[in-house]
XYZ file of C-alpha atoms in Angstrom:
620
model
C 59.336 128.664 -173.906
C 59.607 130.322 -177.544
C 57.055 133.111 -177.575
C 56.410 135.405 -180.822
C 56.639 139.010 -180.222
C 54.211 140.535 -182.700
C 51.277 138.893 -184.294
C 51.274 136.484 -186.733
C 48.919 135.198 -189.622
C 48.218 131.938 -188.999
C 46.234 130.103 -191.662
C 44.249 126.399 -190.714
C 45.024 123.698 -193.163
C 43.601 120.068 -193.433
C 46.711 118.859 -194.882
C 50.356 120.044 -196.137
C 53.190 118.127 -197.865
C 56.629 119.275 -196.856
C 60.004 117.995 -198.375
C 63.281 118.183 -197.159
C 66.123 117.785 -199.534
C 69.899 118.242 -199.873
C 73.159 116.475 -200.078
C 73.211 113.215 -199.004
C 75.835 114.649 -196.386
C 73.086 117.378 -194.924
C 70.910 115.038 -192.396
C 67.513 115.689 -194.480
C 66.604 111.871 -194.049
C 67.356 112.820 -190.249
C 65.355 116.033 -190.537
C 62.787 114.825 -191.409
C 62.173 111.655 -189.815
C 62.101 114.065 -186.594
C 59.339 116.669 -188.116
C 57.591 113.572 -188.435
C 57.714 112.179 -185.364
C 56.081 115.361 -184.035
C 53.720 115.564 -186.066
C 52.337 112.019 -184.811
C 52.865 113.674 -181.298
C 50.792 116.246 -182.111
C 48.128 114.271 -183.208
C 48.302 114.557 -186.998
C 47.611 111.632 -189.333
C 51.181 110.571 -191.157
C 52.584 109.456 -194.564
C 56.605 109.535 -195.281
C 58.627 108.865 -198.117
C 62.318 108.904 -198.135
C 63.929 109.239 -201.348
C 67.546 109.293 -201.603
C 70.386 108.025 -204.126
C 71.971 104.476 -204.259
C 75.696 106.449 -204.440
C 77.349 106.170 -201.295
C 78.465 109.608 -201.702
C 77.696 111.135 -204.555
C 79.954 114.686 -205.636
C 78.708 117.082 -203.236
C 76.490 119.479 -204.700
C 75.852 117.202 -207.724
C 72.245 116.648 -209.312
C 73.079 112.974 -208.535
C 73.778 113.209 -205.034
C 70.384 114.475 -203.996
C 68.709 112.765 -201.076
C 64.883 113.436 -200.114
C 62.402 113.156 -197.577
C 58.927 113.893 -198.130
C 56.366 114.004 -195.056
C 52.186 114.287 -196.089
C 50.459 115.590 -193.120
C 46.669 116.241 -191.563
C 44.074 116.427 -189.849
C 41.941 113.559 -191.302
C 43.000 110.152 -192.698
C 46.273 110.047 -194.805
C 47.021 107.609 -197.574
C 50.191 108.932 -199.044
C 53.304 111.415 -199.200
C 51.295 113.553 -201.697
C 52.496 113.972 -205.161
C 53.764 117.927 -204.529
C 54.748 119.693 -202.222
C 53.888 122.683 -200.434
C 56.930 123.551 -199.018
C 60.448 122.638 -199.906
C 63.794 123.125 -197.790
C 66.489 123.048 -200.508
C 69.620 122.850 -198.889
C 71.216 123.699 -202.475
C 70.923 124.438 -206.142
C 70.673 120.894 -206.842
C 67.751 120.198 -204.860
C 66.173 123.116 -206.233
C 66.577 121.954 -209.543
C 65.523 117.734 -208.800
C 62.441 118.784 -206.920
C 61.195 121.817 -209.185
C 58.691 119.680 -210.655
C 57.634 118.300 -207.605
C 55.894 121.797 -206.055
C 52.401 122.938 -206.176
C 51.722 126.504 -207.366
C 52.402 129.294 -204.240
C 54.635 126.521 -202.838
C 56.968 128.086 -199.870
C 60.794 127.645 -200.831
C 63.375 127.614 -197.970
C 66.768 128.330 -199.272
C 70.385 128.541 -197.439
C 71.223 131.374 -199.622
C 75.017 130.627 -198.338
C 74.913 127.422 -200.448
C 73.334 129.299 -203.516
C 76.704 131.048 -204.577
C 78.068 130.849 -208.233
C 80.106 127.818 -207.912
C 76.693 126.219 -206.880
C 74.470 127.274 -209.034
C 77.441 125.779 -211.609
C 77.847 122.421 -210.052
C 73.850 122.441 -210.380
C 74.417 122.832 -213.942
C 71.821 126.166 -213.880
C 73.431 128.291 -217.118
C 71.877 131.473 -215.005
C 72.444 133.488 -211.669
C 68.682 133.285 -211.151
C 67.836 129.882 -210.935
C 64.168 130.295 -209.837
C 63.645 132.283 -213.252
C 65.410 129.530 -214.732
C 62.983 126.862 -213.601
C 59.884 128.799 -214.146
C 59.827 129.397 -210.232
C 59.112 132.934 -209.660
C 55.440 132.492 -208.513
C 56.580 130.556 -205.259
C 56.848 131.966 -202.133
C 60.776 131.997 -201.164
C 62.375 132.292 -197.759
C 65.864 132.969 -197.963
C 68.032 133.020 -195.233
C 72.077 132.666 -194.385
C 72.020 129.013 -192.879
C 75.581 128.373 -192.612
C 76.606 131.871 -191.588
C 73.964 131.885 -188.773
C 75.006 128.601 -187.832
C 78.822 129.066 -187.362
C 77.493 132.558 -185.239
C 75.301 130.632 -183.559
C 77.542 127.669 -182.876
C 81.055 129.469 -182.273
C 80.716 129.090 -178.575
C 80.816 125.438 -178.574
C 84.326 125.172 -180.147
C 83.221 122.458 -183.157
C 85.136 122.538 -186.402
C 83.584 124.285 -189.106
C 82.721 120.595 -190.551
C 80.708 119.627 -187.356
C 79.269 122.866 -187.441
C 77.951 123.084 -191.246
C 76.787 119.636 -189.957
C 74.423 121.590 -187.913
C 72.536 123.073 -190.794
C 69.690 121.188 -190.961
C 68.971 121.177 -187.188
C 68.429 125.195 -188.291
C 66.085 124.882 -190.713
C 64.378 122.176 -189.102
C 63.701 124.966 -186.681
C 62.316 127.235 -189.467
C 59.853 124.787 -190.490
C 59.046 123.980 -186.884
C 57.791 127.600 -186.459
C 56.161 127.478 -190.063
C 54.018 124.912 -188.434
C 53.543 126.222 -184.960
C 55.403 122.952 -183.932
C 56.451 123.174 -180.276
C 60.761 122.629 -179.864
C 60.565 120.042 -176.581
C 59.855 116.944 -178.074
C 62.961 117.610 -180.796
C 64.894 118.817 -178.107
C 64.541 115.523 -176.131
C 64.818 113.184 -179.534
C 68.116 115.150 -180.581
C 69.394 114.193 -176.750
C 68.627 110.927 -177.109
C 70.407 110.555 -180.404
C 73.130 112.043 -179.461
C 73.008 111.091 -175.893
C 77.386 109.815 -175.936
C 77.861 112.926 -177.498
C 76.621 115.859 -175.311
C 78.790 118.547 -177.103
C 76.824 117.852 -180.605
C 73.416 117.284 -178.717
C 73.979 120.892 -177.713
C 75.024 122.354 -180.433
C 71.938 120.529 -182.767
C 69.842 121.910 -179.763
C 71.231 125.270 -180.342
C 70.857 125.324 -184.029
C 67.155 124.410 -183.557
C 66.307 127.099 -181.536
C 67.874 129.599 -183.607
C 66.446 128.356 -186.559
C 63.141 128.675 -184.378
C 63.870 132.154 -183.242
C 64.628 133.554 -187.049
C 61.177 131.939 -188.323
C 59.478 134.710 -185.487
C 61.955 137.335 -186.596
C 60.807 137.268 -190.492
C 57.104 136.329 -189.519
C 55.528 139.456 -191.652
C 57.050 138.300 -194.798
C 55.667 134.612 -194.529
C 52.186 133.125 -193.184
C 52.554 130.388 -190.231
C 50.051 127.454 -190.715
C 48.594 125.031 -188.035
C 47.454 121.447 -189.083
C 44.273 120.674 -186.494
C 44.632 117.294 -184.838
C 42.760 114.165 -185.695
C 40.542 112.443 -183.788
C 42.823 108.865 -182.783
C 41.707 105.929 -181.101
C 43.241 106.237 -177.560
C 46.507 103.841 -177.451
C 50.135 103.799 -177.342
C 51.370 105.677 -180.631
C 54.575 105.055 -181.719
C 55.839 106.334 -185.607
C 57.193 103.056 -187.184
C 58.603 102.161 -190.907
C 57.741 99.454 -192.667
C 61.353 97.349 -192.411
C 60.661 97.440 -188.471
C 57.177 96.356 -188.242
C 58.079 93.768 -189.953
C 60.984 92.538 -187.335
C 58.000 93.075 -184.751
C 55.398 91.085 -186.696
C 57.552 88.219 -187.187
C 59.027 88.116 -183.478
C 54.959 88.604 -182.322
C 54.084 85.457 -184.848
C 57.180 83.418 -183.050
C 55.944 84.567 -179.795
C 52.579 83.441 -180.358
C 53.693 79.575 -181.785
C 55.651 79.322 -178.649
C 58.998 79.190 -180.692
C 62.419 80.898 -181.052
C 62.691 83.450 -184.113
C 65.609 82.472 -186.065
C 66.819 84.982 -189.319
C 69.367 84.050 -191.450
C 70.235 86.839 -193.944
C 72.488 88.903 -195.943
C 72.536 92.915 -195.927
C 70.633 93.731 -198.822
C 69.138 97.594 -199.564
C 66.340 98.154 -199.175
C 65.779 95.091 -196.765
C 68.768 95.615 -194.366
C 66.756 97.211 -191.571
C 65.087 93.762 -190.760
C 68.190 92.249 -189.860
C 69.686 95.202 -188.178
C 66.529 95.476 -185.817
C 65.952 91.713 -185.184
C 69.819 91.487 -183.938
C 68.920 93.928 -181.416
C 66.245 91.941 -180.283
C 68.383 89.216 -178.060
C 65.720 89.792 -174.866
C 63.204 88.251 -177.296
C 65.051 84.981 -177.482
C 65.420 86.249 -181.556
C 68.425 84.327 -183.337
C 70.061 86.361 -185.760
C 73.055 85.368 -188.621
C 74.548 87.697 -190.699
C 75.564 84.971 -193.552
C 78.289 85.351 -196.092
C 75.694 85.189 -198.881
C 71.904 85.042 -200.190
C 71.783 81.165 -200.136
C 73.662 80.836 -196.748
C 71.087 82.844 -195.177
C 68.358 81.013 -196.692
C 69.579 77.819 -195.812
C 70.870 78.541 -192.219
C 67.001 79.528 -191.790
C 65.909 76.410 -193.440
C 68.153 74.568 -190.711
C 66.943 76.213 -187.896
C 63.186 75.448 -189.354
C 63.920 71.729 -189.360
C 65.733 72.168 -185.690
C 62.052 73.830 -184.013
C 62.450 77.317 -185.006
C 60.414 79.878 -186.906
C 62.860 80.070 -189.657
C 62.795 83.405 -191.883
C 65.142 85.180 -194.124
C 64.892 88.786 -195.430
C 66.177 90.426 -198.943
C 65.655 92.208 -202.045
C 64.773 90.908 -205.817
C 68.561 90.180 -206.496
C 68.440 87.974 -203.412
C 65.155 86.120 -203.926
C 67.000 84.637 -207.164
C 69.542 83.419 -205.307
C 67.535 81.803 -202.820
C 65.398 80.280 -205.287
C 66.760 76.485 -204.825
C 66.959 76.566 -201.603
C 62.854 77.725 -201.006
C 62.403 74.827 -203.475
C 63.837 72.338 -200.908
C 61.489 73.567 -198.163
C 58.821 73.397 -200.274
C 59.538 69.773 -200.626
C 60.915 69.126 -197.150
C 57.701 70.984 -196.770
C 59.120 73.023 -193.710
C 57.826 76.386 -192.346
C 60.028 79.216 -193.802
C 59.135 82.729 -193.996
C 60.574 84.550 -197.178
C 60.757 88.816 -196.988
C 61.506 90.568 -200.340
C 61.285 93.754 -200.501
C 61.220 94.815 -204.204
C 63.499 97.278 -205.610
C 63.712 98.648 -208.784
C 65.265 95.841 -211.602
C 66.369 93.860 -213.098
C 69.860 92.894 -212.012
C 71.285 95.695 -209.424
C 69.030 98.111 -210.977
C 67.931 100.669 -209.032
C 68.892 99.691 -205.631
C 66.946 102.710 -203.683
C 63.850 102.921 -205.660
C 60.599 100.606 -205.428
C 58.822 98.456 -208.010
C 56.040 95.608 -208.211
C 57.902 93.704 -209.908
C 59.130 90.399 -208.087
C 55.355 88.828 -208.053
C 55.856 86.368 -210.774
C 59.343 85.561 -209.247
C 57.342 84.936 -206.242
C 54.635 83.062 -207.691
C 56.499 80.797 -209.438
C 60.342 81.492 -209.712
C 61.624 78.134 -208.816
C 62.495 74.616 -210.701
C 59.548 72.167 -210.738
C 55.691 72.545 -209.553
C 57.011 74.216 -206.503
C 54.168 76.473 -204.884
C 54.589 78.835 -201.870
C 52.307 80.900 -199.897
C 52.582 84.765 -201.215
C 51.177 87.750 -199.216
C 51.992 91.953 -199.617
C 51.661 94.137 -197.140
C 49.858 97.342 -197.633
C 51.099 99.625 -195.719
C 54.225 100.539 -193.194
C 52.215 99.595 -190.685
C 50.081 96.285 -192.091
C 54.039 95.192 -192.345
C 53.530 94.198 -188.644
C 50.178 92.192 -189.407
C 51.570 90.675 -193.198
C 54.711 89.385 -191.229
C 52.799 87.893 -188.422
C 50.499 86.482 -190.589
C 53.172 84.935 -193.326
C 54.628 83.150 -189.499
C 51.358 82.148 -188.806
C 51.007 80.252 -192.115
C 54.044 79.034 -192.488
C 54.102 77.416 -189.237
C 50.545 76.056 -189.177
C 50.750 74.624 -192.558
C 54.328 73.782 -193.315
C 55.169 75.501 -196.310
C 57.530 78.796 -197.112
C 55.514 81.892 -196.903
C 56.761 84.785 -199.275
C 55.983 88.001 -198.476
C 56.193 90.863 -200.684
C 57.125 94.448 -198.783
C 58.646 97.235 -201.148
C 61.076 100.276 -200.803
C 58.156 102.676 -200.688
C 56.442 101.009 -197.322
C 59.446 99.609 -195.999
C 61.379 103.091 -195.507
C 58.501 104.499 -195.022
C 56.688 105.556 -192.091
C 53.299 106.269 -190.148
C 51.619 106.265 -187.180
C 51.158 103.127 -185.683
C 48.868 102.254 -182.680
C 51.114 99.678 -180.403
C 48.764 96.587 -181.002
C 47.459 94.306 -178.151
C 48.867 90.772 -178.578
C 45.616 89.445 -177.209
C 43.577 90.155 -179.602
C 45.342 88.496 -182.313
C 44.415 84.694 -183.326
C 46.460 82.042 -181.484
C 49.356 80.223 -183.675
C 49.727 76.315 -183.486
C 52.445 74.135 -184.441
C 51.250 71.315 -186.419
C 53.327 69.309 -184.271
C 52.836 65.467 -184.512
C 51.603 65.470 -180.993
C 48.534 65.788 -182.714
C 48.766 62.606 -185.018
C 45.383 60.580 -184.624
C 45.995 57.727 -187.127
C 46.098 54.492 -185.999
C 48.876 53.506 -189.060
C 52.590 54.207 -187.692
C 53.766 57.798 -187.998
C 55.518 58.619 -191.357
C 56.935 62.102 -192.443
C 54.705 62.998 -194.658
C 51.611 61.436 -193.009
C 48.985 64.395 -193.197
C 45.881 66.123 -192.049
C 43.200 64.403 -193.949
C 40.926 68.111 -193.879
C 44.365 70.144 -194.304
C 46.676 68.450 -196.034
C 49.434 69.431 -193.704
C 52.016 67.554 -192.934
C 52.747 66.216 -189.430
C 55.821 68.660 -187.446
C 58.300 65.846 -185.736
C 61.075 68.307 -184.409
C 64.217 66.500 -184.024
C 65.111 64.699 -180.624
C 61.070 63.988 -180.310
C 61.530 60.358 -178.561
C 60.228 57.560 -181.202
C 59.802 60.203 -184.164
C 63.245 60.108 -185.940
C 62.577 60.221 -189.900
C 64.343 61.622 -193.098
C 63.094 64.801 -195.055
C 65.107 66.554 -198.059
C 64.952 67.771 -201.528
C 64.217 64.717 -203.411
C 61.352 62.779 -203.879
C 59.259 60.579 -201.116
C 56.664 58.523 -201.000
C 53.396 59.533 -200.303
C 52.964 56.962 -197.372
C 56.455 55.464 -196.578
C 58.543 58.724 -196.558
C 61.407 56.892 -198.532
C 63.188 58.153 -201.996
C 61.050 57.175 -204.763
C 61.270 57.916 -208.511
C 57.709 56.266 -208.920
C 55.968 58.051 -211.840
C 52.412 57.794 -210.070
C 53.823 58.563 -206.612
C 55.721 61.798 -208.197
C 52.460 63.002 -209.905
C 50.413 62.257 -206.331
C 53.036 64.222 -204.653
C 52.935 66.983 -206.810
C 49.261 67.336 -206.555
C 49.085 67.153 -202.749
C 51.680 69.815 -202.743
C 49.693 72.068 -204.593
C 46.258 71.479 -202.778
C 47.737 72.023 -199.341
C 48.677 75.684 -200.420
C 44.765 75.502 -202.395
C 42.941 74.570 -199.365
C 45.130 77.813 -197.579
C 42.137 80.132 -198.426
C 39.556 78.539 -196.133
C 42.039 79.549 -193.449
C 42.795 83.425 -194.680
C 40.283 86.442 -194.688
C 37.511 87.348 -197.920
C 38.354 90.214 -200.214
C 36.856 93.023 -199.036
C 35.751 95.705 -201.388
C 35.970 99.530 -199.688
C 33.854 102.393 -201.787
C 30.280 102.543 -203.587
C 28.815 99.185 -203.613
C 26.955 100.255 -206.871
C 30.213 101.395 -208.145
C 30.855 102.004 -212.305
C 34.416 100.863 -211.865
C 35.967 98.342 -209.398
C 40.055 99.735 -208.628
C 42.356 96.553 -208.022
C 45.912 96.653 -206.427
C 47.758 94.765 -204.091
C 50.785 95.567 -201.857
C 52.342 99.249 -201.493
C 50.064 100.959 -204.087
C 47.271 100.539 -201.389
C 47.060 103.954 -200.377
C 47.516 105.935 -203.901
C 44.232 103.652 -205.081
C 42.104 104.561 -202.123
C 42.819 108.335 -201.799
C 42.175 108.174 -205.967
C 39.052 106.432 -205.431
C 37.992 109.147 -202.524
C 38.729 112.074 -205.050
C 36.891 110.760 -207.317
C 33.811 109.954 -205.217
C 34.592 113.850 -204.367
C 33.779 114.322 -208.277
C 30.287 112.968 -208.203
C 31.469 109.218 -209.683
C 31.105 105.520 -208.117
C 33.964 104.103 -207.635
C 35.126 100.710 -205.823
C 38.955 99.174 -204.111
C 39.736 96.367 -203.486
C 43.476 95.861 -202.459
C 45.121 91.864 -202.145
C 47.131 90.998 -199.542
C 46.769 87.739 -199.937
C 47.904 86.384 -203.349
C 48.626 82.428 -203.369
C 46.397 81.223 -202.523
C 43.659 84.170 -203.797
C 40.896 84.757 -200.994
C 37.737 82.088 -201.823
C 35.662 85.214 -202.780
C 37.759 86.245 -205.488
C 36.165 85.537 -208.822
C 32.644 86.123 -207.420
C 33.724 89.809 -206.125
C 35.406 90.940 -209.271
C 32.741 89.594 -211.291
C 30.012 91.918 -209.478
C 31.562 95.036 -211.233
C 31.106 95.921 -214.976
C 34.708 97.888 -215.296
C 37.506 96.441 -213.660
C 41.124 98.213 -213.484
C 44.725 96.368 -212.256
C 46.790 99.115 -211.227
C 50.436 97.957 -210.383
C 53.911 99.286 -210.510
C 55.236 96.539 -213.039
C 54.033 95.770 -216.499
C 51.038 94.067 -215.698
C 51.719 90.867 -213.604
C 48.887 90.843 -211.272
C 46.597 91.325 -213.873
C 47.452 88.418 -216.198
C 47.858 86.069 -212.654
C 43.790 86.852 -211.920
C 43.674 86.395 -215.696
C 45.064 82.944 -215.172
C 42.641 82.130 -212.145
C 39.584 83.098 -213.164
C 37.800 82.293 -216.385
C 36.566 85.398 -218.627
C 38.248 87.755 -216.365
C 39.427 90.534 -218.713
C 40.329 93.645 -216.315
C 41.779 97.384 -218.276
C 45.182 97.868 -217.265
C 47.107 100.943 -215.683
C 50.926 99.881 -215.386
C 53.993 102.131 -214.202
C 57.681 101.211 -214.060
C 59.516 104.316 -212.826
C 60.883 103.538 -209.569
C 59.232 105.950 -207.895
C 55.315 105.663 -206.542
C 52.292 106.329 -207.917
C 51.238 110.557 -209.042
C 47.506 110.327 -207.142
C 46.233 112.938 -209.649
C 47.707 110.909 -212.892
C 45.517 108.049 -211.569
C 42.109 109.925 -210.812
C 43.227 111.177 -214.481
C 43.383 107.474 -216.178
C 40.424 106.013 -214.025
C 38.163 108.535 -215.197
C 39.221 107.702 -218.814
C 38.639 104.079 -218.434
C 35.001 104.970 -216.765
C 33.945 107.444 -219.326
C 35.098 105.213 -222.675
């Protein structure tokens, strides 16, 4: 045990932001995944956002090259990373210089002043040997210490090479900001020995580095205050810290679970939607199928394949890939087969920005396909409401027969929160519409329906007396042959639509979170979630009435819709595109004529720009 010799200040916070950045090379995403996860140990409310660059490996020291990690912390309910930071580890110039903008006034700055030499400061581009003058910096509170000197002291028993060693760096200043926030050592201690459990040597030395890093925060402790984030009150559960990319793998194995069928994902790596694929391959002991394809529209349609053999079919990608696999939804909209759909958006259009997140794939969603083709489109909300989007996007696709899009983005797919391990139990049952349940007395067809639902009747192949023929072109309505029938095409089309209409008696109401007397009604949907509610709870803070209401569920719109929005005299669309949500509710409801607040930058939303624009829209 690590005890401080002499006393300490020790201020109480509610909340802190802390970002760790440096070369893509110095383990910050690493870092600070792990300051995380004990944070959610020790009972603090959580909010991440990793931030790095789409280069493989960018020139080392490079203004390009820099990768972040930002971590919003507290003691009460968390909505977001935070817009700045309180403290920021720069591993080197160049983080310095990316994040100066990013730090609140009296901000702490840990430096590795080994790393902050004149070649560095030059590779930075700083045309100054003080770069904190040089940024307007010199009201911040610096730490400066000799990382990589201590380090290769620290580490010289262990007999590394100075590469492994300097790789040891940010194990030492994770240890810094460990004491900074009076964050005990044995729970990183134990996740380091996992990690590196084949490797014992580098476990030890990362251990090492820790400690040390620990030990110098008590042996400067007069120049610097310590701070201690109070614990929140949690429901009592399983806790486990989760990104978004993940819950999704365990929302749609829990929706396959739950139908009683085999999880099948055809896909093709894609950043930022990778992850899924990489977790559900792992997942053999759930009976998940996995298929790394050679492309977008092999994955789609090895999905599609396995939805027509039985299977919960699903496919995961980006933007880039959604276009590709735009036909091939088409057919199983037609073939009208369950097929789950992941994008998670990235910055556009073409390759774009591959490691940045927009809103901007909704009309894609919506309607990017040949033909009246519609689809089921939900967002998730959060990191964790990945797990309930994906399980519900299963749940409709399977009991309704139709491909079921749903909309994730960079921001809540890397990052992450804490999420209470959910109890399968309580969630609602999911059931086939398998044509065991046929009740006509005219012979089965493959399109025969659900006269209340519209659905279509589920005849998996090798079902004794139920052989038929489904595929992407035309049938008729009753037979189930080809036709080119004008009327039957037009019927078709029609029936198509109001299955994914009469969706919304079978999905949850809007709800609307705030003043119910409110002056101005905040609408998002998707990743912005938490920006719009912690805006919203500032602004309550500021004496006005203000409303939320957030969409997950887009196509079809909750029943409540129009009737909800048309309660409130101000209405705002926030989104990060250029105003595609807004002009969809535009399209659905008559007179609807919301204000507008519309970012493109790749990055998310700047809470205090928002409470800044709202209150403009209230008070014109």
């Amino acid at each position: 045990m690590l005890n401080m010799t002499e006393t300490t200040k020790v201020t109480t916070l509610d909340q802190v932001v802390i970002r760790f950045s440096g070369d893509s090379g110095d383990g910050m995403q690493l870092t600070g995944t792990i300051f995380s996860n004990l944070s959610a140990i020790f009972g603090n409310d959580i909010s991440t956002f990793p931030d790095y660059p789409a280069e493989v490996r960018a020139p080392q020291g490079s203004l390009s090259g820099i990768s972040g990690f930002q971590v919003h912390l507290g003691s009460k309910k968390i909505y977001t990373p935070g817009d700045k930071a309180d403290v920021l580890v720069a591993m080197n110039p160049a983080a310095l210089k990316v994040n100066a903008k990013r730090l609140k006034p009296n901000a702490i700055i840990l430096i590795d002043t080994d790393s902050f030499q004149a070649r560095d400061l030059e590779k930075a581009q700083f045309t100054t040997d003080d770069p904190f003058r040089e940024l307007g910096l010199t009201n911040r509170q610096i730490v400066s210490a000799p990382v990589s000197t201590m380090v290769r002291e620290g580490l010289a028993e262990f007999g590394l090479d100075n590469k492994s060693v300097l790789r040891c760096k940010n194990m030492f200043t994770l240890g810094l900001v460990c004491w900074l926030f009076d964050r005990p050592l044995d729970s990183a201690m134990h996740m380091l020995q996992n990690k590196f459990a084949k490797k014992p040597l580098v476990a030890r030395a990362n251990i090492k580095a820790l400690t040390d890093g620990y030990n110098y925060g008590n042996n400067i402790h007069a120049s610097v205050s310590t701070y201690r984030i109070e614990s929140t009150h949690i429901a009592p559960g399983f806790y486990t810290d989760v990104n978004g990319n993940t819950a999704t793998a365990y929302g749609l194995i829990a929706a396959a679970e739950k139908a009683g069928l085999r999880l099948f994902l055809g896909s093709y790596p894609i950043t930022p939607a990778t992850e899924i694929l990489q977790e559900l391959a792992k997942r053999k002991d759930m009976g998940v199928i996995t298929v790394q394809a050679e492309d977008e529209i092999a994955g789609v349609c090895t999905a599609i394949g396995a939805s027509f053999a039985g299977c919960l079919g699903a496919t995961s990608t980006s933007g880039p890939g959604l276009a590709l696999k735009s036909e091939a939804i088409g057919l199983a909209v037609i073939a009208e087969l369950p097929l789950v759909v992941v994008d998670v958006q990235r910055g556009g259009p073409s390759t774009g920005m591959p490691t940045k997140s927009e809103q901007t794939d909704l009309m894609q969603a919506l309607y990017g396909r040949n033909g009246e083709s519609p689809a089921v489109v939900l967002a998730a909300t959060t990191p964790t409401d990945c797990f309930d989007a994906a399980f519900w996007a299963g749940k409709l696709a399977v009991e309704h027969m139709t491909p079921v899009i749903l909309l994730t983005d960079g921001f809540v797919a890397n990052g992450a929160a804490a999420w209470r391990i959910p109890d399968l139990d309580t969630y609602p049952d999911i059931r086939p519409h398998y044509v065991s349940g046929y009740k006509d007395d005219a012979p089965w067809k493959a399109y025969r329906r659900d006269a209340e639902s519209l659905v279509r009747y589920w005849a998996v192949p090798g079902t004794e007396g139920f052989a038929h023929r489904i595929g992407g072109l035309e049938k008729d309505y009753h037979t189930g042959a080809i036709s080119t029938d004008p009327d039957n095409h037009q019927k078709m089309v029609a029936v198509r639509q109001a299955k994914i209409d009469r969706i919304a008696d079978y999905i949850p109401e809007l709800e609307v979170a705030g003043d119910r007397d409110a002056d101005l009604l905040i609408v998002g949907w998707g990743g912005t979630s938490g920006h719009l509610y912690e805006a919203m709870e500032i602004m309550q803070q500021q004496g006005r009435k203000v409303a939320v209401a957030v969409f997950r569920f887009i196509q079809p719109l909750p029943k409540n819709t129009a009737e909800t929005l048309g309660r409130y005299g101000k209405v705002v669309v926030a989104e990060q595109n250029s105003g595609q949500f807004a002009g969809y509710l535009r399209s659905k409801i008559d007179g609807f004529c919301p204000c507008r607040f519309n970012r493109v930058k790749g990055q998310p939303f700047a809470v205090s720009r928002l409470v800044e624009e709202f209150t403009k829209i209230m008070e014109a």
